[in-house]
Short mmCIF file of C-alpha atoms and ligand atoms in Angstrom, two decimals:
data_model
loop_
_atom_site.label_atom_id
_atom_site.label_comp_id
_atom_site.label_asym_id
_atom_site.label_seq_id
_atom_site.Cartn_x
_atom_site.Cartn_y
_atom_site.Cartn_z
CA MET A 1 0.28 -11.90 -43.34
CA THR A 2 -3.29 -12.43 -44.40
CA PRO A 3 -6.86 -10.94 -42.91
CA GLY A 4 -8.04 -13.49 -40.44
CA ALA A 5 -5.15 -14.46 -39.14
CA PRO A 6 -3.67 -11.74 -37.37
CA GLY A 7 -1.11 -13.47 -35.29
CA VAL A 8 1.88 -14.22 -36.26
CA GLY A 9 2.84 -17.10 -38.67
CA GLY A 10 -0.61 -17.72 -38.40
CA ALA A 11 -0.46 -18.04 -34.57
CA LYS A 12 -3.57 -17.32 -33.01
CA PRO A 13 -2.89 -13.24 -31.33
CA GLY A 14 -3.22 -12.73 -27.61
CA THR A 15 -6.16 -10.56 -25.98
CA VAL A 16 -5.25 -7.29 -25.43
CA TYR A 17 -6.65 -5.42 -22.45
CA LEU A 18 -7.57 -1.65 -21.98
CA VAL A 19 -7.48 -1.23 -18.35
CA GLY A 20 -8.08 1.61 -15.86
CA GLY A 21 -6.03 1.87 -13.01
CA GLY A 22 -8.09 4.45 -10.85
CA PRO A 23 -6.87 7.74 -10.37
CA GLY A 24 -4.06 6.78 -7.32
CA ASP A 25 -5.05 5.11 -4.11
CA PRO A 26 -4.37 1.12 -4.98
CA GLY A 27 -7.85 0.57 -3.18
CA LEU A 28 -9.75 1.91 -6.09
CA MET A 29 -8.00 -0.75 -8.68
CA THR A 30 -11.07 -3.12 -9.93
CA ALA A 31 -11.03 -6.73 -9.06
CA ARG A 32 -11.22 -7.71 -12.71
CA SER A 33 -8.01 -4.66 -13.16
CA LEU A 34 -5.89 -6.85 -10.83
CA GLU A 35 -6.78 -10.14 -11.72
CA LEU A 36 -5.24 -9.11 -15.56
CA ILE A 37 -2.49 -7.93 -14.29
CA ALA A 38 -1.70 -10.96 -12.11
CA THR A 39 -2.13 -13.07 -15.40
CA ALA A 40 -0.77 -11.20 -18.42
CA ASP A 41 2.38 -11.76 -20.15
CA ALA A 42 2.98 -8.49 -21.19
CA VAL A 43 1.84 -5.19 -19.43
CA LEU A 44 1.83 -1.67 -21.01
CA TYR A 45 2.14 1.12 -18.24
CA ASP A 46 1.10 4.73 -18.24
CA ARG A 47 2.61 7.36 -15.96
CA LEU A 48 -0.26 8.20 -13.68
CA ILE A 49 -1.03 4.74 -12.65
CA PRO A 50 -1.28 3.76 -9.07
CA GLU A 51 2.46 3.19 -7.07
CA THR A 52 1.73 -0.05 -6.40
CA ALA A 53 -0.03 -1.42 -9.46
CA MET A 54 1.70 -3.77 -11.07
CA ALA A 55 2.87 -5.37 -7.47
CA GLY A 56 1.19 -8.17 -8.95
CA ALA A 57 2.41 -8.81 -12.12
CA ARG A 58 4.03 -12.38 -12.55
CA PRO A 59 7.94 -11.65 -12.44
CA ASP A 60 8.44 -13.12 -15.69
CA ALA A 61 5.88 -10.93 -16.89
CA LEU A 62 7.14 -8.23 -19.53
CA LYS A 63 6.67 -4.58 -18.00
CA GLU A 64 7.36 -1.58 -20.21
CA PHE A 65 6.63 1.88 -19.72
CA ALA A 66 4.46 2.96 -22.42
CA GLY A 67 3.05 6.13 -21.74
CA LYS A 68 3.47 10.58 -22.62
CA GLY A 69 4.55 13.44 -20.35
CA PRO A 70 7.95 14.65 -18.83
CA ARG A 71 10.19 11.12 -19.32
CA GLY A 72 12.38 10.79 -21.25
CA ASP A 73 11.11 7.63 -22.38
CA SER A 74 8.01 9.31 -23.08
CA LYS A 75 6.69 7.68 -26.09
CA LEU A 76 4.26 8.69 -28.91
CA GLN A 77 0.89 7.45 -29.55
CA PRO A 78 1.39 5.53 -32.74
CA GLU A 79 4.50 3.97 -31.62
CA ILE A 80 2.17 2.78 -28.30
CA GLU A 81 -0.38 1.28 -30.46
CA SER A 82 1.68 -0.43 -32.50
CA ARG A 83 3.58 -1.97 -29.86
CA ILE A 84 0.76 -3.08 -28.55
CA VAL A 85 -0.74 -5.14 -31.85
CA GLU A 86 2.80 -6.37 -32.77
CA LEU A 87 2.97 -8.25 -28.82
CA ALA A 88 -0.67 -9.23 -29.27
CA ARG A 89 0.57 -10.49 -32.43
CA GLU A 90 3.39 -12.49 -30.70
CA GLY A 91 0.50 -14.61 -29.02
CA ARG A 92 0.73 -12.71 -25.96
CA SER A 93 -2.01 -12.02 -23.70
CA VAL A 94 -1.39 -7.68 -23.35
CA VAL A 95 -2.85 -5.15 -20.44
CA ARG A 96 -2.62 -2.12 -21.87
CA LEU A 97 -2.71 -0.27 -18.40
CA LYS A 98 -3.99 3.30 -17.63
CA GLY A 99 -4.72 6.04 -15.31
CA GLY A 100 -8.57 6.31 -14.25
CA ASP A 101 -10.65 5.09 -16.81
CA PRO A 102 -9.38 3.91 -20.12
CA PHE A 103 -11.95 5.92 -22.15
CA VAL A 104 -11.32 9.60 -19.74
CA PHE A 105 -8.68 11.64 -21.61
CA GLY A 106 -7.06 8.52 -21.98
CA ARG A 107 -6.87 8.21 -25.58
CA GLY A 108 -7.94 4.68 -24.90
CA GLY A 109 -10.94 5.16 -27.87
CA GLU A 110 -8.23 5.33 -30.23
CA GLU A 111 -5.77 2.48 -29.16
CA ALA A 112 -9.59 0.44 -29.18
CA ALA A 113 -9.84 1.19 -32.83
CA THR A 114 -6.45 0.51 -33.62
CA ILE A 115 -6.71 -3.25 -32.14
CA ALA A 116 -9.98 -3.57 -33.36
CA ALA A 117 -8.56 -2.43 -36.88
CA ALA A 118 -5.98 -5.33 -36.34
CA GLY A 119 -8.71 -7.89 -35.80
CA ILE A 120 -7.33 -8.29 -32.26
CA PRO A 121 -9.61 -9.82 -29.45
CA PHE A 122 -9.70 -7.03 -26.80
CA GLU A 123 -11.38 -6.05 -23.89
CA ILE A 124 -12.27 -3.01 -22.55
CA VAL A 125 -12.15 -2.29 -18.17
CA PRO A 126 -13.07 1.00 -17.08
CA GLY A 127 -11.84 2.25 -14.14
CA VAL A 128 -12.19 4.72 -11.42
CA THR A 129 -12.16 8.24 -13.16
CA ALA A 130 -10.09 10.90 -10.98
CA GLY A 131 -12.71 13.48 -11.72
CA VAL A 132 -15.51 11.53 -9.58
CA ALA A 133 -12.64 10.25 -7.35
CA ALA A 134 -10.36 13.17 -6.65
CA ALA A 135 -13.59 15.18 -5.56
CA ALA A 136 -15.10 12.56 -4.00
CA TYR A 137 -11.73 11.90 -1.36
CA ALA A 138 -11.99 16.04 -1.24
CA GLY A 139 -15.63 15.75 -0.02
CA ILE A 140 -17.05 16.56 -2.69
CA PRO A 141 -19.82 15.49 -4.83
CA VAL A 142 -19.82 16.07 -8.33
CA THR A 143 -23.49 15.94 -9.11
CA HIS A 144 -26.01 17.02 -5.78
CA ARG A 145 -30.02 17.29 -5.58
CA ASP A 146 -29.00 20.73 -3.98
CA HIS A 147 -26.77 21.97 -6.52
CA ALA A 148 -25.91 20.14 -10.08
CA ALA A 149 -27.60 18.20 -12.33
CA ALA A 150 -25.81 17.76 -14.09
CA VAL A 151 -21.43 17.07 -14.74
CA ALA A 152 -18.90 17.54 -17.82
CA PHE A 153 -15.71 16.13 -17.82
CA VAL A 154 -13.96 18.90 -19.88
CA THR A 155 -10.05 18.99 -21.10
CA GLY A 156 -8.36 21.77 -19.95
CA GLN A 157 -5.19 21.43 -21.95
CA GLU A 158 -6.75 23.47 -24.76
CA ASN A 159 -5.77 27.55 -24.24
CA PRO A 160 -8.74 29.38 -24.57
CA GLU A 161 -6.78 31.86 -26.13
CA LYS A 162 -6.05 29.90 -29.05
CA ASP A 163 -8.07 29.95 -32.12
CA GLU A 164 -7.89 26.05 -32.78
CA SER A 165 -9.85 25.98 -29.02
CA THR A 166 -12.08 23.56 -29.92
CA LEU A 167 -14.34 24.08 -26.66
CA ASP A 168 -17.45 26.07 -26.89
CA TRP A 169 -16.58 28.41 -24.06
CA PRO A 170 -20.44 30.48 -23.74
CA ALA A 171 -22.13 26.96 -23.93
CA LEU A 172 -19.75 25.73 -21.21
CA ALA A 173 -20.12 28.61 -19.06
CA ALA A 174 -23.35 28.21 -19.30
CA PHE A 175 -23.47 24.60 -18.77
CA PRO A 176 -26.32 23.89 -15.60
CA GLY A 177 -23.88 21.81 -13.15
CA THR A 178 -20.80 20.76 -12.48
CA LEU A 179 -17.46 21.47 -14.67
CA VAL A 180 -14.50 18.78 -14.48
CA PHE A 181 -11.68 20.35 -15.77
CA TYR A 182 -8.97 17.39 -16.45
CA MET A 183 -5.26 18.64 -17.41
CA GLY A 184 -6.19 22.34 -16.70
CA VAL A 185 -3.67 23.30 -13.93
CA LYS A 186 -1.83 25.75 -16.19
CA ASN A 187 -4.36 27.21 -18.30
CA LEU A 188 -6.15 27.63 -14.82
CA PRO A 189 -6.44 31.65 -15.04
CA ARG A 190 -7.89 31.68 -18.71
CA ILE A 191 -10.23 28.97 -18.14
CA ALA A 192 -11.36 30.90 -14.70
CA GLU A 193 -11.52 34.48 -17.22
CA ARG A 194 -13.76 33.04 -19.97
CA LEU A 195 -16.08 31.06 -17.60
CA ILE A 196 -16.86 34.81 -16.16
CA ALA A 197 -16.88 36.34 -19.11
CA GLY A 198 -19.41 33.69 -20.09
CA GLY A 199 -21.77 34.70 -17.45
CA ARG A 200 -20.29 31.97 -14.98
CA SER A 201 -20.87 33.65 -11.07
CA ALA A 202 -17.40 35.41 -9.68
CA SER A 203 -18.08 34.18 -6.40
CA GLN A 204 -18.76 30.19 -7.39
CA PRO A 205 -17.23 28.01 -5.20
CA VAL A 206 -13.88 26.39 -7.01
CA ALA A 207 -11.48 23.25 -5.50
CA VAL A 208 -8.43 22.67 -7.23
CA ILE A 209 -7.73 18.60 -6.07
CA ALA A 210 -3.70 17.76 -6.74
CA GLN A 211 -2.47 14.22 -6.13
CA GLY A 212 -5.96 12.88 -5.39
CA THR A 213 -7.02 9.85 -3.51
CA THR A 214 -3.05 9.55 -2.39
CA ALA A 215 -1.39 10.22 0.76
CA ALA A 216 -0.27 13.76 -1.29
CA GLN A 217 -3.67 15.14 -2.27
CA HIS A 218 -3.86 18.61 -1.27
CA THR A 219 -6.78 20.48 -1.83
CA VAL A 220 -7.28 24.51 -2.52
CA THR A 221 -10.47 26.16 -2.51
CA ALA A 222 -11.79 29.54 -3.66
CA PRO A 223 -14.58 31.62 -5.63
CA LEU A 224 -13.62 31.05 -9.43
CA ASP A 225 -12.57 34.58 -9.62
CA GLN A 226 -9.24 34.42 -6.83
CA ILE A 227 -9.20 30.32 -7.99
CA ALA A 228 -6.11 30.67 -10.25
CA GLU A 229 -3.88 33.38 -7.93
CA ARG A 230 -4.41 30.95 -4.47
CA VAL A 231 -3.43 28.24 -6.59
CA ALA A 232 -0.22 29.82 -7.95
CA THR A 233 0.57 30.94 -3.94
CA ALA A 234 -0.52 27.67 -2.42
CA GLY A 235 1.87 26.05 -5.32
CA VAL A 236 0.68 22.26 -6.51
CA ASN A 237 1.92 19.31 -7.71
CA PRO A 238 0.66 17.73 -11.18
CA PRO A 239 -1.85 15.66 -11.73
CA ALA A 240 -4.68 18.02 -10.46
CA LEU A 241 -8.07 18.82 -11.69
CA THR A 242 -10.33 21.40 -11.05
CA VAL A 243 -13.41 21.44 -10.09
CA VAL A 244 -16.20 24.25 -10.59
CA GLY A 245 -19.55 24.17 -8.90
CA ASP A 246 -21.50 24.52 -6.14
CA VAL A 247 -21.03 21.31 -4.64
CA ALA A 248 -17.45 22.29 -4.06
CA ILE A 249 -19.27 24.25 -1.38
CA GLU A 250 -20.09 20.30 -0.07
CA ARG A 251 -16.51 20.20 1.17
CA GLU A 252 -17.42 22.40 4.23
CA ARG A 253 -19.14 19.92 5.44
CA ILE A 254 -18.20 16.53 4.47
CA GLU A 255 -14.01 16.32 3.60
CA TRP A 256 -12.85 13.75 5.52
CA PHE A 257 -9.66 12.58 3.58
CA GLU A 258 -7.44 15.01 4.28
CA LYS A 259 -8.89 15.09 8.14
CA ARG A 260 -7.41 11.51 8.88
CA PRO A 261 -5.33 11.32 11.78
CA LEU A 262 -1.75 10.59 10.52
CA PHE A 263 -3.05 12.22 7.25
CA GLY A 264 0.43 13.69 5.83
CA ARG A 265 2.65 11.93 8.38
CA SER A 266 4.93 9.14 6.31
CA VAL A 267 5.64 6.22 8.47
CA ALA A 268 8.46 3.54 7.65
CA VAL A 269 7.21 0.11 8.14
CA THR A 270 10.41 -2.55 8.79
CA ARG A 271 8.81 -5.98 8.87
CA ALA A 272 8.84 -9.17 6.43
CA ARG A 273 6.45 -8.37 3.56
CA PRO A 274 3.51 -11.09 5.13
CA GLN A 275 3.56 -9.31 8.67
CA ALA A 276 3.88 -5.42 7.35
CA GLY A 277 0.52 -6.26 6.08
CA LYS A 278 -1.56 -5.33 8.39
CA LEU A 279 0.40 -2.73 9.88
CA ALA A 280 0.39 -0.88 6.91
CA THR A 281 -2.87 -1.72 6.10
CA ARG A 282 -3.76 0.08 9.80
CA LEU A 283 -1.51 3.22 9.14
CA ARG A 284 -3.27 3.72 5.02
CA GLU A 285 -6.37 3.25 6.99
CA LEU A 286 -5.70 7.03 9.08
CA GLY A 287 -4.57 8.53 6.23
CA ALA A 288 -0.38 7.92 6.40
CA ALA A 289 1.82 7.50 3.55
CA VAL A 290 3.29 4.05 4.34
CA VAL A 291 7.03 3.53 3.68
CA GLU A 292 7.15 0.01 3.05
CA THR A 293 11.24 -1.23 3.41
CA PRO A 294 11.46 -5.00 3.51
CA VAL A 295 14.45 -5.65 6.00
CA VAL A 296 13.70 -8.84 6.47
CA SER A 297 12.22 -12.02 5.10
CA ILE A 298 11.46 -15.19 5.97
CA GLN A 299 12.76 -18.64 5.03
CA PHE A 300 11.95 -21.45 6.53
CA ARG A 301 14.48 -23.81 7.87
CA ASP A 302 14.15 -27.19 6.01
CA ASN A 303 17.31 -29.06 8.05
CA GLU A 304 17.56 -32.74 9.58
CA ALA A 305 17.25 -30.66 12.55
CA VAL A 306 13.79 -29.70 12.01
CA GLY A 307 12.81 -33.00 9.84
CA ALA A 308 13.63 -34.59 13.24
CA ILE A 309 11.63 -32.80 15.21
CA ALA A 310 8.49 -32.70 13.10
CA ALA A 311 8.68 -36.78 13.27
CA ARG A 312 9.07 -37.16 16.33
CA VAL A 313 5.90 -34.89 17.07
CA ALA A 314 4.06 -36.37 14.38
CA ALA A 315 4.67 -39.91 16.13
CA GLY A 316 2.86 -38.70 18.86
CA GLY A 317 3.63 -38.09 22.93
CA ALA A 318 6.62 -36.01 22.46
CA PHE A 319 6.52 -33.22 24.27
CA ASP A 320 4.15 -31.90 27.10
CA LEU A 321 4.68 -28.71 25.97
CA ILE A 322 5.62 -27.10 23.14
CA CYS A 323 6.32 -22.90 23.22
CA PHE A 324 5.62 -20.26 20.05
CA THR A 325 6.98 -17.28 20.47
CA SER A 326 5.75 -15.68 17.01
CA ALA A 327 3.46 -16.30 14.21
CA ASN A 328 6.30 -17.28 11.67
CA GLY A 329 7.33 -19.71 14.13
CA VAL A 330 3.97 -21.48 14.32
CA ASP A 331 3.58 -21.26 10.42
CA ALA A 332 7.10 -23.11 10.03
CA PHE A 333 6.11 -25.84 12.07
CA PHE A 334 2.91 -26.37 10.91
CA THR A 335 4.64 -26.67 7.36
CA ALA A 336 7.40 -29.33 8.90
CA LEU A 337 4.66 -31.16 10.00
CA GLU A 338 2.68 -31.36 6.72
CA ASP A 339 5.99 -32.49 5.42
CA VAL A 340 5.65 -35.86 7.39
CA ALA A 341 1.95 -36.26 6.40
CA ALA A 342 1.20 -34.74 9.92
CA ASP A 343 -2.23 -32.55 11.34
CA THR A 344 -2.74 -30.96 14.36
CA ARG A 345 -4.01 -34.10 15.92
CA VAL A 346 -0.67 -35.08 17.21
CA LEU A 347 -0.87 -32.65 19.41
CA ALA A 348 -3.60 -33.70 20.91
CA GLU A 349 -2.18 -34.53 23.71
CA THR A 350 0.06 -31.85 24.02
CA GLN A 351 -0.14 -27.66 25.86
CA LEU A 352 0.91 -24.81 24.05
CA ALA A 353 2.06 -21.46 24.14
CA ALA A 354 2.22 -18.31 22.87
CA VAL A 355 4.15 -15.38 23.00
CA GLY A 356 2.38 -12.59 21.88
CA THR A 357 -1.54 -12.44 20.28
CA ALA A 358 -0.64 -12.51 16.72
CA THR A 359 1.29 -15.98 17.50
CA ALA A 360 -1.88 -17.29 19.13
CA GLU A 361 -4.31 -16.13 16.51
CA ALA A 362 -1.70 -17.74 14.55
CA LEU A 363 -2.14 -20.90 16.16
CA ARG A 364 -5.69 -20.94 15.75
CA ARG A 365 -5.58 -20.73 11.80
CA TYR A 366 -4.49 -24.22 12.47
CA GLY A 367 -7.35 -24.95 14.26
CA VAL A 368 -5.58 -25.13 17.92
CA ILE A 369 -6.06 -22.99 20.66
CA ALA A 370 -3.06 -21.68 23.08
CA ASP A 371 -3.02 -22.82 26.84
CA PHE A 372 -0.88 -20.18 27.90
CA VAL A 373 -0.82 -16.50 26.69
CA PRO A 374 0.94 -13.93 28.72
CA ASP A 375 -0.26 -10.36 29.02
CA ARG A 376 3.76 -9.41 28.57
CA ALA A 377 4.35 -10.38 24.84
CA THR A 378 7.77 -11.17 25.80
CA ALA A 379 9.94 -14.56 26.11
CA GLU A 380 10.34 -13.35 29.80
CA GLY A 381 6.10 -12.62 30.32
CA LEU A 382 5.94 -16.38 29.23
CA LEU A 383 8.49 -18.12 31.65
CA GLU A 384 6.69 -16.29 34.45
CA LEU A 385 3.60 -17.43 33.36
CA LEU A 386 4.78 -20.81 33.13
CA SER A 387 6.65 -20.56 36.30
CA LYS A 388 3.13 -20.95 37.81
CA GLN A 389 3.28 -24.43 36.42
CA ALA A 390 5.11 -27.89 38.33
CA LEU A 391 7.42 -27.90 35.13
CA GLU A 392 10.22 -30.64 36.92
CA GLY A 393 10.38 -33.41 34.64
CA ARG A 394 8.06 -32.12 31.53
CA ARG A 395 9.66 -32.18 28.45
CA VAL A 396 9.00 -28.99 26.75
CA LEU A 397 10.17 -28.14 22.87
CA VAL A 398 11.04 -24.13 22.32
CA ALA A 399 10.02 -23.82 18.47
CA VAL A 400 12.05 -19.89 17.54
CA ALA A 401 13.97 -18.38 15.06
CA SER A 402 17.11 -19.00 14.26
CA GLY A 403 19.27 -16.56 16.55
CA ALA A 404 16.50 -15.78 19.34
CA ARG A 405 17.41 -15.07 22.72
CA PRO A 406 18.14 -18.48 24.80
CA VAL A 407 16.03 -16.65 27.78
CA LEU A 408 13.27 -19.12 27.26
CA ALA A 409 15.06 -22.06 27.20
CA ASP A 410 17.45 -21.92 29.89
CA GLY A 411 14.38 -20.38 32.17
CA LEU A 412 12.50 -23.35 31.64
CA ALA A 413 15.22 -25.69 32.03
CA GLU A 414 16.50 -23.42 35.06
CA GLN A 415 13.06 -24.71 36.74
CA GLY A 416 13.16 -28.54 35.74
CA ALA A 417 11.97 -29.05 32.17
CA MET A 418 13.76 -31.09 29.98
CA VAL A 419 14.25 -28.48 27.21
CA GLU A 420 14.98 -28.69 23.72
CA ARG A 421 15.10 -26.02 21.29
CA VAL A 422 14.39 -26.08 17.53
CA ASP A 423 15.24 -23.09 15.12
CA LEU A 424 12.54 -23.31 12.57
CA TYR A 425 13.47 -20.23 10.68
CA ASP A 426 16.00 -17.30 9.34
CA THR A 427 15.38 -13.90 9.06
CA ILE A 428 17.57 -12.49 6.43
CA ALA A 429 18.39 -9.00 5.93
CA THR A 430 17.77 -7.75 2.32
CA PRO A 431 19.30 -4.55 1.17
CA LEU A 432 17.35 -1.81 0.41
CA THR A 433 17.67 0.18 -2.91
CA ASP A 434 18.75 3.76 -2.76
CA ALA A 435 15.00 4.88 -3.03
CA GLN A 436 13.83 2.98 -0.04
CA SER A 437 17.06 4.31 1.77
CA GLU A 438 16.34 7.56 0.93
CA ALA A 439 12.30 7.05 1.79
CA LEU A 440 13.18 6.10 5.22
CA ALA A 441 15.39 8.73 6.30
CA GLY A 442 12.47 10.95 5.31
CA ALA A 443 10.06 9.36 6.90
CA ASP A 444 8.21 11.07 10.14
CA PHE A 445 8.32 8.10 12.21
CA VAL A 446 9.88 4.37 11.50
CA THR A 447 8.58 1.57 13.42
CA PHE A 448 10.15 -1.34 15.02
CA ALA A 449 8.52 -4.58 15.73
CA SER A 450 11.01 -7.00 16.53
CA GLY A 451 14.48 -6.80 17.71
CA SER A 452 15.54 -8.57 14.57
CA ALA A 453 13.97 -5.53 12.24
CA VAL A 454 16.45 -3.49 14.02
CA ARG A 455 19.22 -5.68 13.26
CA SER A 456 18.88 -6.18 9.49
CA LEU A 457 17.67 -3.08 8.78
CA VAL A 458 20.68 -1.30 9.93
CA GLU A 459 22.83 -3.71 8.21
CA SER A 460 20.02 -3.38 5.08
CA LEU A 461 21.24 0.23 5.85
CA GLY A 462 25.00 -0.15 6.23
CA GLY A 463 24.79 2.02 9.47
CA VAL A 464 22.45 3.75 11.71
CA GLU A 465 23.11 7.51 10.08
CA PRO A 466 19.95 7.25 8.19
CA LEU A 467 17.24 6.81 11.14
CA ARG A 468 19.03 9.93 12.99
CA GLY A 469 16.17 12.33 11.56
CA PRO A 470 13.00 9.88 11.95
CA SER A 471 11.07 9.34 14.88
CA LEU A 472 11.77 5.87 16.19
CA VAL A 473 8.36 3.95 17.37
CA SER A 474 9.33 0.53 19.11
CA ILE A 475 6.80 -2.52 19.64
CA GLY A 476 8.14 -2.20 23.62
CA PRO A 477 11.21 -3.07 25.66
CA ILE A 478 12.99 -5.43 23.87
CA THR A 479 13.38 -4.55 20.91
CA SER A 480 14.32 -0.63 22.63
CA GLY A 481 16.85 -2.40 24.65
CA VAL A 482 18.12 -4.07 20.40
CA MET A 483 17.60 -0.56 19.84
CA ARG A 484 20.20 1.32 22.30
CA GLU A 485 22.56 -1.36 21.14
CA PHE A 486 23.06 0.55 18.14
CA GLY A 487 22.90 3.88 19.95
CA LEU A 488 19.16 4.20 18.72
CA GLU A 489 16.89 5.82 21.41
CA PRO A 490 13.23 4.89 21.13
CA THR A 491 11.48 8.33 20.91
CA ILE A 492 8.15 6.29 21.63
CA GLU A 493 7.64 2.75 22.68
CA ALA A 494 4.38 0.89 22.62
CA LYS A 495 2.65 -0.25 25.94
CA ARG A 496 0.98 -2.98 24.54
CA HIS A 497 3.69 -4.52 23.11
CA ASP A 498 1.49 -6.20 19.48
CA ILE A 499 0.43 -3.84 16.73
CA ASP A 500 -2.60 -2.25 17.89
CA GLY A 501 -0.66 -0.85 20.18
CA MET A 502 1.65 0.32 17.78
CA VAL A 503 -0.91 2.11 16.30
CA GLU A 504 -2.00 3.23 19.12
CA ALA A 505 1.36 4.88 20.71
CA LEU A 506 1.77 6.32 16.33
CA LEU A 507 -1.87 8.17 17.07
CA GLU A 508 -0.58 9.35 20.66
CA ALA A 509 2.48 11.24 19.73
CA GLN A 510 0.50 12.55 16.30
CA VAL A 511 -1.63 14.18 19.09
CA ASN A 512 0.84 15.66 20.94
CA GLN A 513 3.88 16.46 18.62
CA ALA A 514 4.67 19.91 18.59
CA ASN A 515 4.33 20.86 15.05
CA PRO A 516 0.30 19.45 13.36
CA PRO A 517 0.89 18.59 9.91
CA PRO A 518 0.62 20.76 7.11
CA THR A 519 -2.94 21.73 6.38
CA THR A 520 -4.99 22.53 3.34
CA ASP A 521 -7.26 25.43 2.71
N1 SAH B 601 -8.08 8.58 -17.95
C1 SAH B 601 -7.48 9.67 -16.50
C2 SAH B 601 -7.22 10.83 -16.94
C3 SAH B 601 -6.06 11.05 -17.95
S1 SAH B 601 -5.32 12.33 -17.91
C4 SAH B 601 -8.69 9.29 -15.31
O1 SAH B 601 -9.82 8.66 -16.26
O2 SAH B 601 -9.20 9.84 -14.41
C5 SAH B 601 -4.91 13.13 -16.84
C6 SAH B 601 -5.61 14.11 -16.25
O3 SAH B 601 -6.17 13.87 -15.43
C7 SAH B 601 -3.81 14.60 -15.16
O4 SAH B 601 -3.74 15.99 -16.01
C8 SAH B 601 -5.21 15.62 -13.60
O5 SAH B 601 -6.24 16.30 -14.64
C9 SAH B 601 -6.23 14.11 -13.90
N2 SAH B 601 -5.86 13.30 -13.05
C10 SAH B 601 -5.28 11.90 -13.05
N3 SAH B 601 -5.13 11.69 -11.63
C11 SAH B 601 -5.08 12.43 -10.93
C12 SAH B 601 -5.33 12.48 -9.24
N4 SAH B 601 -4.73 11.33 -8.91
N5 SAH B 601 -5.81 13.42 -9.00
C13 SAH B 601 -6.10 14.66 -10.12
N6 SAH B 601 -6.37 14.27 -10.88
C14 SAH B 601 -5.53 13.02 -11.40
#
């Protein structure tokens, strides 16, 4: 290969992106990192990246573990660097994904130098470094007008008693500001000793933050001369870092993350992906560790029956009233309309009914407002509301999921309406992986937002046994009924039968729980 033509066979090499993935909380990943992960041909990732960091990668992208540490497939640094170069020379765009910031104890500098020397184009995408972020999530600002005008990031990996230590311990001890040690928990006793020997106050506050910014965050605080012992007693799981400085005292005033109402609790969300989003987001904001189990996936039907209904609706005037019982039904309906090149205008003469606020909201997204939304978000609730209307001879379409209960259609027909039902979509159970089943069985709460979620979860699990441990949360009486069919008794039933109602029920249950979440000191 000649210089200036670094690609294989003279092909143009791909660009390498050295990307920081942030400290653990997926919300702390930068917009640029997500954009690059979503488009990369290859992603080489480290051990300490956020759990869901790769979720947006292309399904056909090459994903390779390229990290070091306590794992069987651990790689050596030169190996990693030649792999990056090799992939780029094949013309691929490569994301090299690292925890935190790539240039803070990430060996990003070495990787960049190798890539530059190989003549491969590259870009550095900084990330939120753990030393700043974990401290912030523990309620500790690394600088502060009253306490610290400087902050130092220090490697704690070097054993201060060894001669080859390159750190100037007396200078570190005298450093006029906060010291943040990465990788240093094993050496904590020696680090504390050396700092005190160098003149740092034995009573200076120290915080050790483990698994910072994640639902498993655990913080131990103590004065410098006691911190090693405290950490040994408390036991902390890696990764952890140590913040030495008066700033640590601020935690007493501004601790927030570990105080959130569902912190330390794990909650399983058993819904199809698209809607799991809202509940999962709300629960995460409240501090819960969310276990997402995609037990059902939604598949819109694209068959003759659906096509025929869509064509009749598109022609206009086919129905006086259309009833929707779920947001999925709304989406499936408008997808079918779009397939016959029709839009909301064909509904001008048609009244619309929606079970549940989420369903009404879904309609609003298509620019139409539901005429009927019952207070009780059940088919029975809608039936009761519609019974107040003159139904005799009215042409009603009930748009539902396959397998939906016949209550609504039957009840409307009983009152003289001319009812047709169309099954717009199927909910399909997907089997859970062993890891997902285990996480589910170990969760504090398992939430059920529909009867079909109960059925599919039990089907995916191959039984109810894993659901014996957790508290079971039901969105409402219909779902509870389905649970009981399987011999499962809901621990909590939401008073309001929607996502917010379910969150409220969880918060109440949390307050009433006999055993509070583990406290940190
Ligand atoms: N490039 C990374 C650091 C890599 S070195 C960054 O900028 O954050 C690995 C060390 O970072 C760990 O040993 C630990 O000290 C620290 N670390 C990484 N993630 C952490 C987290 N979530 N909580 C606490 N410390 C963390």
